[in-house]
Amino acid sequence: MSKTWIKELFGTEKPVLGMLHLMAMPTDPKYDPEGGVDAVLARARRDLKALQDGGIDGIIFCNEFSIPYTSDVRPVTIATMARIIGEMMSEIQVPFGVDVATDPYKVFDLAAAVGAKFVRETFFGAYAGDYGIQSLSVGEVERHRHAVGCQKVRTLATLVPEAGVPLGGRPVEDIARSINHNWNPDVLLVYGLAAGTAIDNHLITKVKGVVDTPVFASNGVTEDTVEDTLKIADGCVVATWMKYDGKFYNETDVDRVRRLMQKARAYRESL
């Protein structure tokens, strides 16, 4: 698969995408009804400014703090995400995508509503993990994608989700070959065990050795590892490390974003 679209969309090869973690929303266990949706929006605005002022290449809006997640995301979650993104639309200065944890159908509903250029999600496979048994039909997902008019929305697809084990027991290289033939996503995402945990770069190398689809590191990247990651991967997604003190629930720290992006740009300029 050609990688030219990556530079066309993000303005650079090997982009660094920042996650914008939305606070818990109505029906989420950690939702704050006193602060309400206005507090969710205010936090999102601060994180958006920090990511953009720090020089991020692209942003992914995600209902991260809906945790623990459900496979059938409530309509109010999608409605709230659409409201927040819509209210900030004039402030968004970089390409943006969406991630609806963990619903591969509603991620396209949201993308259609807000005009997202790409989506990040688990779209295929059968897994056992923290959320029990998960089984996804990529054929049904793809038909829904077309039904809501998202044919041109780029797909950043999870190879194996965080804290999940493929039930078929196949090596990750076999999964990559198979899904590349059966569906052909735009990007394959390689994860560590959980948010903020380091990725095995050898795993990225293995996947890249069997497919021509771009491969991104999808978590665990830090200021110290971003250069080594980009030497192997075609891009990366960063979240936890860019927050104050590198803590999952904290707000985004513009200084950390800036430092990581300086390292990423210095490496890209050396190519």
PDB file of C-alpha atoms in Angstrom:
ATOM      1  CA  MET A   1       0.000   0.000   0.000  1.00  0.00           C
ATOM      2  CA  SER A   2       1.282   3.467  -0.871  1.00  0.00           C
ATOM      3  CA  LYS A   3       2.331   5.668   2.036  1.00  0.00           C
ATOM      4  CA  THR A   4       2.062   8.940   0.128  1.00  0.00           C
ATOM      5  CA  TRP A   5      -1.313   9.713   1.720  1.00  0.00           C
ATOM      6  CA  ILE A   6       0.386   9.996   5.116  1.00  0.00           C
ATOM      7  CA  LYS A   7       2.491  12.972   4.048  1.00  0.00           C
ATOM      8  CA  GLU A   8      -0.434  14.451   2.109  1.00  0.00           C
ATOM      9  CA  LEU A   9      -2.667  14.324   5.202  1.00  0.00           C
ATOM     10  CA  PHE A  10      -0.220  15.201   7.975  1.00  0.00           C
ATOM     11  CA  GLY A  11       2.329  17.265   6.074  1.00  0.00           C
ATOM     12  CA  THR A  12       5.207  14.999   7.081  1.00  0.00           C
ATOM     13  CA  GLU A  13       6.481  11.471   6.881  1.00  0.00           C
ATOM     14  CA  LYS A  14       6.435   9.497  10.148  1.00  0.00           C
ATOM     15  CA  PRO A  15       3.839  11.668  11.918  1.00  0.00           C
ATOM     16  CA  VAL A  16       3.336  11.838  15.662  1.00  0.00           C
ATOM     17  CA  LEU A  17      -0.351  11.831  16.605  1.00  0.00           C
ATOM     18  CA  GLY A  18      -1.482  12.986  20.027  1.00  0.00           C
ATOM     19  CA  MET A  19      -4.436  11.493  21.855  1.00  0.00           C
ATOM     20  CA  LEU A  20      -6.906  13.983  23.313  1.00  0.00           C
ATOM     21  CA  HIS A  21      -8.520  12.042  26.144  1.00  0.00           C
ATOM     22  CA  LEU A  22     -12.004  13.340  26.872  1.00  0.00           C
ATOM     23  CA  MET A  23     -13.163  13.282  30.471  1.00  0.00           C
ATOM     24  CA  ALA A  24     -15.942  10.898  31.486  1.00  0.00           C
ATOM     25  CA  MET A  25     -19.299  11.775  29.932  1.00  0.00           C
ATOM     26  CA  PRO A  26     -22.950  11.153  30.915  1.00  0.00           C
ATOM     27  CA  THR A  27     -23.557   7.454  31.824  1.00  0.00           C
ATOM     28  CA  ASP A  28     -19.794   6.888  32.317  1.00  0.00           C
ATOM     29  CA  PRO A  29     -18.909   5.669  35.846  1.00  0.00           C
ATOM     30  CA  LYS A  30     -16.443   8.519  36.439  1.00  0.00           C
ATOM     31  CA  TYR A  31     -18.725  11.289  35.088  1.00  0.00           C
ATOM     32  CA  ASP A  32     -18.940  14.445  37.217  1.00  0.00           C
ATOM     33  CA  PRO A  33     -22.576  15.643  36.979  1.00  0.00           C
ATOM     34  CA  GLU A  34     -21.755  18.771  38.953  1.00  0.00           C
ATOM     35  CA  GLY A  35     -19.220  19.970  36.392  1.00  0.00           C
ATOM     36  CA  GLY A  36     -21.328  18.535  33.584  1.00  0.00           C
ATOM     37  CA  VAL A  37     -20.455  18.532  29.914  1.00  0.00           C
ATOM     38  CA  ASP A  38     -19.161  22.098  30.201  1.00  0.00           C
ATOM     39  CA  ALA A  39     -16.288  20.805  32.340  1.00  0.00           C
ATOM     40  CA  VAL A  40     -15.535  18.104  29.764  1.00  0.00           C
ATOM     41  CA  LEU A  41     -15.407  20.786  27.064  1.00  0.00           C
ATOM     42  CA  ALA A  42     -13.211  23.110  29.122  1.00  0.00           C
ATOM     43  CA  ARG A  43     -10.672  20.338  29.785  1.00  0.00           C
ATOM     44  CA  ALA A  44     -10.702  19.355  26.101  1.00  0.00           C
ATOM     45  CA  ARG A  45      -9.956  22.945  25.116  1.00  0.00           C
ATOM     46  CA  ARG A  46      -6.945  23.064  27.426  1.00  0.00           C
ATOM     47  CA  ASP A  47      -5.615  19.761  26.101  1.00  0.00           C
ATOM     48  CA  LEU A  48      -6.185  20.845  22.495  1.00  0.00           C
ATOM     49  CA  LYS A  49      -4.222  24.038  23.041  1.00  0.00           C
ATOM     50  CA  ALA A  50      -1.355  22.184  24.725  1.00  0.00           C
ATOM     51  CA  LEU A  51      -1.106  19.619  21.916  1.00  0.00           C
ATOM     52  CA  GLN A  52      -1.185  22.219  19.152  1.00  0.00           C
ATOM     53  CA  ASP A  53       1.107  24.718  20.876  1.00  0.00           C
ATOM     54  CA  GLY A  54       3.539  21.842  21.403  1.00  0.00           C
ATOM     55  CA  GLY A  55       3.658  21.149  17.654  1.00  0.00           C
ATOM     56  CA  ILE A  56       1.766  17.860  17.355  1.00  0.00           C
ATOM     57  CA  ASP A  57       1.180  16.577  13.786  1.00  0.00           C
ATOM     58  CA  GLY A  58      -2.376  15.342  14.315  1.00  0.00           C
ATOM     59  CA  ILE A  59      -4.932  14.699  17.063  1.00  0.00           C
ATOM     60  CA  ILE A  60      -7.227  11.803  17.929  1.00  0.00           C
ATOM     61  CA  PHE A  61     -10.272  12.576  20.077  1.00  0.00           C
ATOM     62  CA  CYS A  62     -11.179   9.605  22.287  1.00  0.00           C
ATOM     63  CA  ASN A  63     -13.636   8.824  25.090  1.00  0.00           C
ATOM     64  CA  GLU A  64     -10.685   7.471  27.049  1.00  0.00           C
ATOM     65  CA  PHE A  65     -12.140   8.184  30.473  1.00  0.00           C
ATOM     66  CA  SER A  66     -15.286   6.214  29.733  1.00  0.00           C
ATOM     67  CA  ILE A  67     -13.160   3.426  31.232  1.00  0.00           C
ATOM     68  CA  PRO A  68     -14.102   0.625  31.897  1.00  0.00           C
ATOM     69  CA  TYR A  69     -15.386   0.379  28.354  1.00  0.00           C
ATOM     70  CA  THR A  70     -18.379  -1.257  26.708  1.00  0.00           C
ATOM     71  CA  SER A  71     -18.647  -2.768  23.244  1.00  0.00           C
ATOM     72  CA  ASP A  72     -21.973  -1.004  22.625  1.00  0.00           C
ATOM     73  CA  VAL A  73     -21.268   2.650  23.364  1.00  0.00           C
ATOM     74  CA  ARG A  74     -24.256   4.689  24.545  1.00  0.00           C
ATOM     75  CA  PRO A  75     -25.720   7.221  22.091  1.00  0.00           C
ATOM     76  CA  VAL A  76     -25.175  10.015  24.642  1.00  0.00           C
ATOM     77  CA  THR A  77     -21.422   9.391  24.459  1.00  0.00           C
ATOM     78  CA  ILE A  78     -21.363   9.912  20.695  1.00  0.00           C
ATOM     79  CA  ALA A  79     -23.650  12.935  20.995  1.00  0.00           C
ATOM     80  CA  THR A  80     -21.417  14.496  23.650  1.00  0.00           C
ATOM     81  CA  MET A  81     -18.236  13.832  21.683  1.00  0.00           C
ATOM     82  CA  ALA A  82     -19.808  15.377  18.583  1.00  0.00           C
ATOM     83  CA  ARG A  83     -20.846  18.447  20.562  1.00  0.00           C
ATOM     84  CA  ILE A  84     -17.369  18.918  22.043  1.00  0.00           C
ATOM     85  CA  ILE A  85     -15.556  18.490  18.727  1.00  0.00           C
ATOM     86  CA  GLY A  86     -18.115  20.704  16.989  1.00  0.00           C
ATOM     87  CA  GLU A  87     -17.705  23.511  19.501  1.00  0.00           C
ATOM     88  CA  MET A  88     -13.922  23.400  19.079  1.00  0.00           C
ATOM     89  CA  MET A  89     -13.921  23.023  15.295  1.00  0.00           C
ATOM     90  CA  SER A  90     -12.709  26.562  14.645  1.00  0.00           C
ATOM     91  CA  GLU A  91      -9.817  25.992  17.065  1.00  0.00           C
ATOM     92  CA  ILE A  92      -8.558  22.733  15.519  1.00  0.00           C
ATOM     93  CA  GLN A  93      -5.515  23.532  13.385  1.00  0.00           C
ATOM     94  CA  VAL A  94      -4.171  20.049  12.578  1.00  0.00           C
ATOM     95  CA  PRO A  95      -5.701  16.954  10.948  1.00  0.00           C
ATOM     96  CA  PHE A  96      -7.888  15.104  13.430  1.00  0.00           C
ATOM     97  CA  GLY A  97      -9.409  11.690  13.848  1.00  0.00           C
ATOM     98  CA  VAL A  98     -11.674   9.950  16.340  1.00  0.00           C
ATOM     99  CA  ASP A  99     -11.555   6.820  18.484  1.00  0.00           C
ATOM    100  CA  VAL A 100     -14.647   5.436  20.221  1.00  0.00           C
ATOM    101  CA  ALA A 101     -13.547   2.933  22.852  1.00  0.00           C
ATOM    102  CA  THR A 102     -14.556   0.284  22.091  1.00  0.00           C
ATOM    103  CA  ASP A 103     -17.175   0.389  19.334  1.00  0.00           C
ATOM    104  CA  PRO A 104     -16.052  -0.010  15.695  1.00  0.00           C
ATOM    105  CA  TYR A 105     -19.500   0.910  14.375  1.00  0.00           C
ATOM    106  CA  LYS A 106     -20.071   4.135  16.288  1.00  0.00           C
ATOM    107  CA  VAL A 107     -16.577   5.378  15.509  1.00  0.00           C
ATOM    108  CA  PHE A 108     -17.728   5.766  11.901  1.00  0.00           C
ATOM    109  CA  ASP A 109     -20.980   7.403  13.035  1.00  0.00           C
ATOM    110  CA  LEU A 110     -18.923   9.991  14.896  1.00  0.00           C
ATOM    111  CA  ALA A 111     -16.469  10.411  12.018  1.00  0.00           C
ATOM    112  CA  ALA A 112     -19.364  11.064   9.647  1.00  0.00           C
ATOM    113  CA  ALA A 113     -20.845  13.665  12.000  1.00  0.00           C
ATOM    114  CA  VAL A 114     -17.663  15.678  12.613  1.00  0.00           C
ATOM    115  CA  GLY A 115     -15.771  15.178   9.353  1.00  0.00           C
ATOM    116  CA  ALA A 116     -12.860  13.241  10.853  1.00  0.00           C
ATOM    117  CA  LYS A 117     -10.153  12.305   8.347  1.00  0.00           C
ATOM    118  CA  PHE A 118      -9.218   9.054  10.091  1.00  0.00           C
ATOM    119  CA  VAL A 119     -10.347   6.663  12.813  1.00  0.00           C
ATOM    120  CA  ARG A 120      -8.410   4.544  15.318  1.00  0.00           C
ATOM    121  CA  GLU A 121     -10.104   1.381  16.527  1.00  0.00           C
ATOM    122  CA  THR A 122     -10.125  -2.398  16.898  1.00  0.00           C
ATOM    123  CA  PHE A 123     -12.093  -3.570  13.860  1.00  0.00           C
ATOM    124  CA  PHE A 124     -11.446  -7.294  13.556  1.00  0.00           C
ATOM    125  CA  GLY A 125     -10.578 -10.490  15.376  1.00  0.00           C
ATOM    126  CA  ALA A 126     -11.592 -12.526  18.421  1.00  0.00           C
ATOM    127  CA  TYR A 127      -9.820 -11.873  21.722  1.00  0.00           C
ATOM    128  CA  ALA A 128      -9.848 -12.848  25.374  1.00  0.00           C
ATOM    129  CA  GLY A 129      -8.825 -10.288  27.984  1.00  0.00           C
ATOM    130  CA  ASP A 130      -9.945  -7.876  30.671  1.00  0.00           C
ATOM    131  CA  TYR A 131     -13.292  -7.341  28.936  1.00  0.00           C
ATOM    132  CA  GLY A 132     -14.038 -11.033  28.513  1.00  0.00           C
ATOM    133  CA  ILE A 133     -14.478 -12.502  25.051  1.00  0.00           C
ATOM    134  CA  GLN A 134     -14.596 -10.002  22.171  1.00  0.00           C
ATOM    135  CA  SER A 135     -15.510 -11.029  18.639  1.00  0.00           C
ATOM    136  CA  LEU A 136     -15.617  -8.493  15.805  1.00  0.00           C
ATOM    137  CA  SER A 137     -16.924  -8.951  12.261  1.00  0.00           C
ATOM    138  CA  VAL A 138     -14.886  -6.714   9.987  1.00  0.00           C
ATOM    139  CA  GLY A 139     -17.291  -7.494   7.133  1.00  0.00           C
ATOM    140  CA  GLU A 140     -20.215  -6.001   9.054  1.00  0.00           C
ATOM    141  CA  VAL A 141     -18.096  -3.072  10.210  1.00  0.00           C
ATOM    142  CA  GLU A 142     -16.981  -2.309   6.645  1.00  0.00           C
ATOM    143  CA  ARG A 143     -20.566  -2.366   5.380  1.00  0.00           C
ATOM    144  CA  HIS A 144     -21.580   0.066   8.108  1.00  0.00           C
ATOM    145  CA  ARG A 145     -18.659   2.299   7.168  1.00  0.00           C
ATOM    146  CA  HIS A 146     -19.941   2.502   3.608  1.00  0.00           C
ATOM    147  CA  ALA A 147     -23.539   2.977   4.742  1.00  0.00           C
ATOM    148  CA  VAL A 148     -22.634   6.167   6.644  1.00  0.00           C
ATOM    149  CA  GLY A 149     -20.458   7.545   3.819  1.00  0.00           C
ATOM    150  CA  CYS A 150     -17.008   7.046   5.375  1.00  0.00           C
ATOM    151  CA  GLN A 151     -15.349   5.285   2.450  1.00  0.00           C
ATOM    152  CA  LYS A 152     -12.588   7.896   2.313  1.00  0.00           C
ATOM    153  CA  VAL A 153     -11.960   7.985   6.063  1.00  0.00           C
ATOM    154  CA  ARG A 154      -8.558   6.432   6.759  1.00  0.00           C
ATOM    155  CA  THR A 155      -8.489   3.426   9.079  1.00  0.00           C
ATOM    156  CA  LEU A 156      -5.857   3.013  11.810  1.00  0.00           C
ATOM    157  CA  ALA A 157      -6.529  -0.566  12.828  1.00  0.00           C
ATOM    158  CA  THR A 158      -5.424  -2.418  15.944  1.00  0.00           C
ATOM    159  CA  LEU A 159      -3.576  -5.659  15.313  1.00  0.00           C
ATOM    160  CA  VAL A 160      -3.994  -6.962  18.870  1.00  0.00           C
ATOM    161  CA  PRO A 161      -5.767  -4.770  21.474  1.00  0.00           C
ATOM    162  CA  GLU A 162      -4.293  -3.783  24.824  1.00  0.00           C
ATOM    163  CA  ALA A 163      -4.639  -6.540  27.419  1.00  0.00           C
ATOM    164  CA  GLY A 164      -6.048  -8.929  24.817  1.00  0.00           C
ATOM    165  CA  VAL A 165      -4.901 -12.284  23.440  1.00  0.00           C
ATOM    166  CA  PRO A 166      -6.056 -13.569  20.019  1.00  0.00           C
ATOM    167  CA  LEU A 167      -8.208 -16.650  20.521  1.00  0.00           C
ATOM    168  CA  GLY A 168      -6.909 -18.298  17.377  1.00  0.00           C
ATOM    169  CA  GLY A 169      -3.387 -18.356  18.759  1.00  0.00           C
ATOM    170  CA  ARG A 170      -1.941 -17.108  15.475  1.00  0.00           C
ATOM    171  CA  PRO A 171       1.343 -15.170  15.433  1.00  0.00           C
ATOM    172  CA  VAL A 172       0.880 -11.453  14.929  1.00  0.00           C
ATOM    173  CA  GLU A 173       2.594 -11.681  11.538  1.00  0.00           C
ATOM    174  CA  ASP A 174      -0.079 -14.124  10.332  1.00  0.00           C
ATOM    175  CA  ILE A 175      -2.830 -11.805  11.563  1.00  0.00           C
ATOM    176  CA  ALA A 176      -1.226  -8.917   9.688  1.00  0.00           C
ATOM    177  CA  ARG A 177      -0.949 -10.881   6.441  1.00  0.00           C
ATOM    178  CA  SER A 178      -4.515 -12.142   6.679  1.00  0.00           C
ATOM    179  CA  ILE A 179      -6.237  -8.835   7.470  1.00  0.00           C
ATOM    180  CA  ASN A 180      -4.144  -7.069   4.858  1.00  0.00           C
ATOM    181  CA  HIS A 181      -5.596  -9.487   2.280  1.00  0.00           C
ATOM    182  CA  ASN A 182      -9.173  -9.605   3.607  1.00  0.00           C
ATOM    183  CA  TRP A 183      -9.672  -5.919   4.378  1.00  0.00           C
ATOM    184  CA  ASN A 184      -6.550  -3.841   3.669  1.00  0.00           C
ATOM    185  CA  PRO A 185      -6.634  -1.162   6.422  1.00  0.00           C
ATOM    186  CA  ASP A 186      -4.664   2.050   5.920  1.00  0.00           C
ATOM    187  CA  VAL A 187      -2.458   1.587   9.012  1.00  0.00           C
ATOM    188  CA  LEU A 188      -1.776  -1.333  11.334  1.00  0.00           C
ATOM    189  CA  LEU A 189      -1.345  -0.381  14.994  1.00  0.00           C
ATOM    190  CA  VAL A 190       1.002  -2.231  17.336  1.00  0.00           C
ATOM    191  CA  TYR A 191       0.267  -1.861  21.053  1.00  0.00           C
ATOM    192  CA  GLY A 192       1.968  -2.502  24.356  1.00  0.00           C
ATOM    193  CA  LEU A 193       0.088  -4.218  27.162  1.00  0.00           C
ATOM    194  CA  ALA A 194      -1.670  -1.072  28.458  1.00  0.00           C
ATOM    195  CA  ALA A 195      -1.715   2.707  28.104  1.00  0.00           C
ATOM    196  CA  GLY A 196       1.770   4.110  28.601  1.00  0.00           C
ATOM    197  CA  THR A 197       3.562   0.760  28.534  1.00  0.00           C
ATOM    198  CA  ALA A 198       6.532   0.309  26.231  1.00  0.00           C
ATOM    199  CA  ILE A 199       6.166  -1.411  22.870  1.00  0.00           C
ATOM    200  CA  ASP A 200       8.507  -4.142  21.688  1.00  0.00           C
ATOM    201  CA  ASN A 201      10.087  -2.586  18.598  1.00  0.00           C
ATOM    202  CA  HIS A 202      11.002  -6.085  17.384  1.00  0.00           C
ATOM    203  CA  LEU A 203       7.277  -6.731  17.036  1.00  0.00           C
ATOM    204  CA  ILE A 204       6.931  -3.698  14.764  1.00  0.00           C
ATOM    205  CA  THR A 205       9.836  -5.005  12.707  1.00  0.00           C
ATOM    206  CA  LYS A 206       8.165  -8.421  12.384  1.00  0.00           C
ATOM    207  CA  VAL A 207       4.916  -6.895  11.128  1.00  0.00           C
ATOM    208  CA  LYS A 208       6.667  -4.592   8.674  1.00  0.00           C
ATOM    209  CA  GLY A 209       8.538  -7.597   7.328  1.00  0.00           C
ATOM    210  CA  VAL A 210       5.367  -9.305   6.087  1.00  0.00           C
ATOM    211  CA  VAL A 211       3.113  -6.476   4.819  1.00  0.00           C
ATOM    212  CA  ASP A 212       3.527  -3.236   2.937  1.00  0.00           C
ATOM    213  CA  THR A 213       0.809  -1.532   4.987  1.00  0.00           C
ATOM    214  CA  PRO A 214       2.150   1.332   7.151  1.00  0.00           C
ATOM    215  CA  VAL A 215       2.705   0.319  10.781  1.00  0.00           C
ATOM    216  CA  PHE A 216       2.386   2.760  13.700  1.00  0.00           C
ATOM    217  CA  ALA A 217       3.374   2.326  17.338  1.00  0.00           C
ATOM    218  CA  SER A 218       0.119   3.031  19.144  1.00  0.00           C
ATOM    219  CA  ASN A 219       1.183   3.628  22.749  1.00  0.00           C
ATOM    220  CA  GLY A 220       4.132   3.700  25.126  1.00  0.00           C
ATOM    221  CA  VAL A 221       6.225   6.245  23.178  1.00  0.00           C
ATOM    222  CA  THR A 222       8.238   8.749  25.238  1.00  0.00           C
ATOM    223  CA  GLU A 223      10.713  11.557  24.675  1.00  0.00           C
ATOM    224  CA  ASP A 224      13.519   9.038  25.144  1.00  0.00           C
ATOM    225  CA  THR A 225      12.120   6.420  22.747  1.00  0.00           C
ATOM    226  CA  VAL A 226      10.442   8.430  19.990  1.00  0.00           C
ATOM    227  CA  GLU A 227      13.552   8.508  17.786  1.00  0.00           C
ATOM    228  CA  ASP A 228      14.154   4.760  18.006  1.00  0.00           C
ATOM    229  CA  THR A 229      10.456   4.119  17.397  1.00  0.00           C
ATOM    230  CA  LEU A 230      10.349   6.293  14.280  1.00  0.00           C
ATOM    231  CA  LYS A 231      13.453   4.551  12.930  1.00  0.00           C
ATOM    232  CA  ILE A 232      11.295   1.431  12.653  1.00  0.00           C
ATOM    233  CA  ALA A 233       7.654   2.529  12.543  1.00  0.00           C
ATOM    234  CA  ASP A 234       5.894   4.706   9.956  1.00  0.00           C
ATOM    235  CA  GLY A 235       4.430   6.894  12.681  1.00  0.00           C
ATOM    236  CA  CYS A 236       3.259   6.784  16.276  1.00  0.00           C
ATOM    237  CA  VAL A 237       0.445   7.696  18.639  1.00  0.00           C
ATOM    238  CA  VAL A 238       1.321   9.291  21.990  1.00  0.00           C
ATOM    239  CA  ALA A 239      -0.812  10.134  25.014  1.00  0.00           C
ATOM    240  CA  THR A 240       0.214   9.317  28.589  1.00  0.00           C
ATOM    241  CA  TRP A 241       3.824  10.512  28.415  1.00  0.00           C
ATOM    242  CA  MET A 242       2.731  13.977  27.225  1.00  0.00           C
ATOM    243  CA  LYS A 243       0.648  14.571  30.342  1.00  0.00           C
ATOM    244  CA  TYR A 244       1.853  16.283  33.519  1.00  0.00           C
ATOM    245  CA  ASP A 245       4.237  13.916  35.313  1.00  0.00           C
ATOM    246  CA  GLY A 246       3.415  11.279  32.694  1.00  0.00           C
ATOM    247  CA  LYS A 247       0.255  10.293  34.599  1.00  0.00           C
ATOM    248  CA  PHE A 248      -2.716   8.828  32.703  1.00  0.00           C
ATOM    249  CA  TYR A 249      -5.470  11.003  34.213  1.00  0.00           C
ATOM    250  CA  ASN A 250      -3.549  14.304  34.174  1.00  0.00           C
ATOM    251  CA  GLU A 251      -3.952  17.112  31.644  1.00  0.00           C
ATOM    252  CA  THR A 252      -1.615  17.498  28.687  1.00  0.00           C
ATOM    253  CA  ASP A 253       1.654  19.300  29.420  1.00  0.00           C
ATOM    254  CA  VAL A 254       2.657  21.589  26.555  1.00  0.00           C
ATOM    255  CA  ASP A 255       6.321  21.427  27.604  1.00  0.00           C
ATOM    256  CA  ARG A 256       6.360  17.642  27.334  1.00  0.00           C
ATOM    257  CA  VAL A 257       4.640  17.789  23.946  1.00  0.00           C
ATOM    258  CA  ARG A 258       7.186  20.324  22.739  1.00  0.00           C
ATOM    259  CA  ARG A 259      10.149  18.259  23.930  1.00  0.00           C
ATOM    260  CA  LEU A 260       8.901  15.072  22.311  1.00  0.00           C
ATOM    261  CA  MET A 261       8.110  16.824  19.042  1.00  0.00           C
ATOM    262  CA  GLN A 262      11.548  18.459  18.962  1.00  0.00           C
ATOM    263  CA  LYS A 263      13.078  14.985  19.122  1.00  0.00           C
ATOM    264  CA  ALA A 264      10.719  13.698  16.420  1.00  0.00           C
ATOM    265  CA  ARG A 265      11.404  16.620  14.070  1.00  0.00           C
ATOM    266  CA  ALA A 266      15.159  16.384  14.570  1.00  0.00           C
ATOM    267  CA  TYR A 267      15.058  12.742  13.548  1.00  0.00           C
ATOM    268  CA  ARG A 268      12.817  13.380  10.530  1.00  0.00           C
ATOM    269  CA  GLU A 269      15.075  16.195   9.358  1.00  0.00           C
ATOM    270  CA  SER A 270      18.034  13.803   9.439  1.00  0.00           C
ATOM    271  CA  LEU A 271      16.429  11.426   6.933  1.00  0.00           C
TER     272      LEU A 271
END
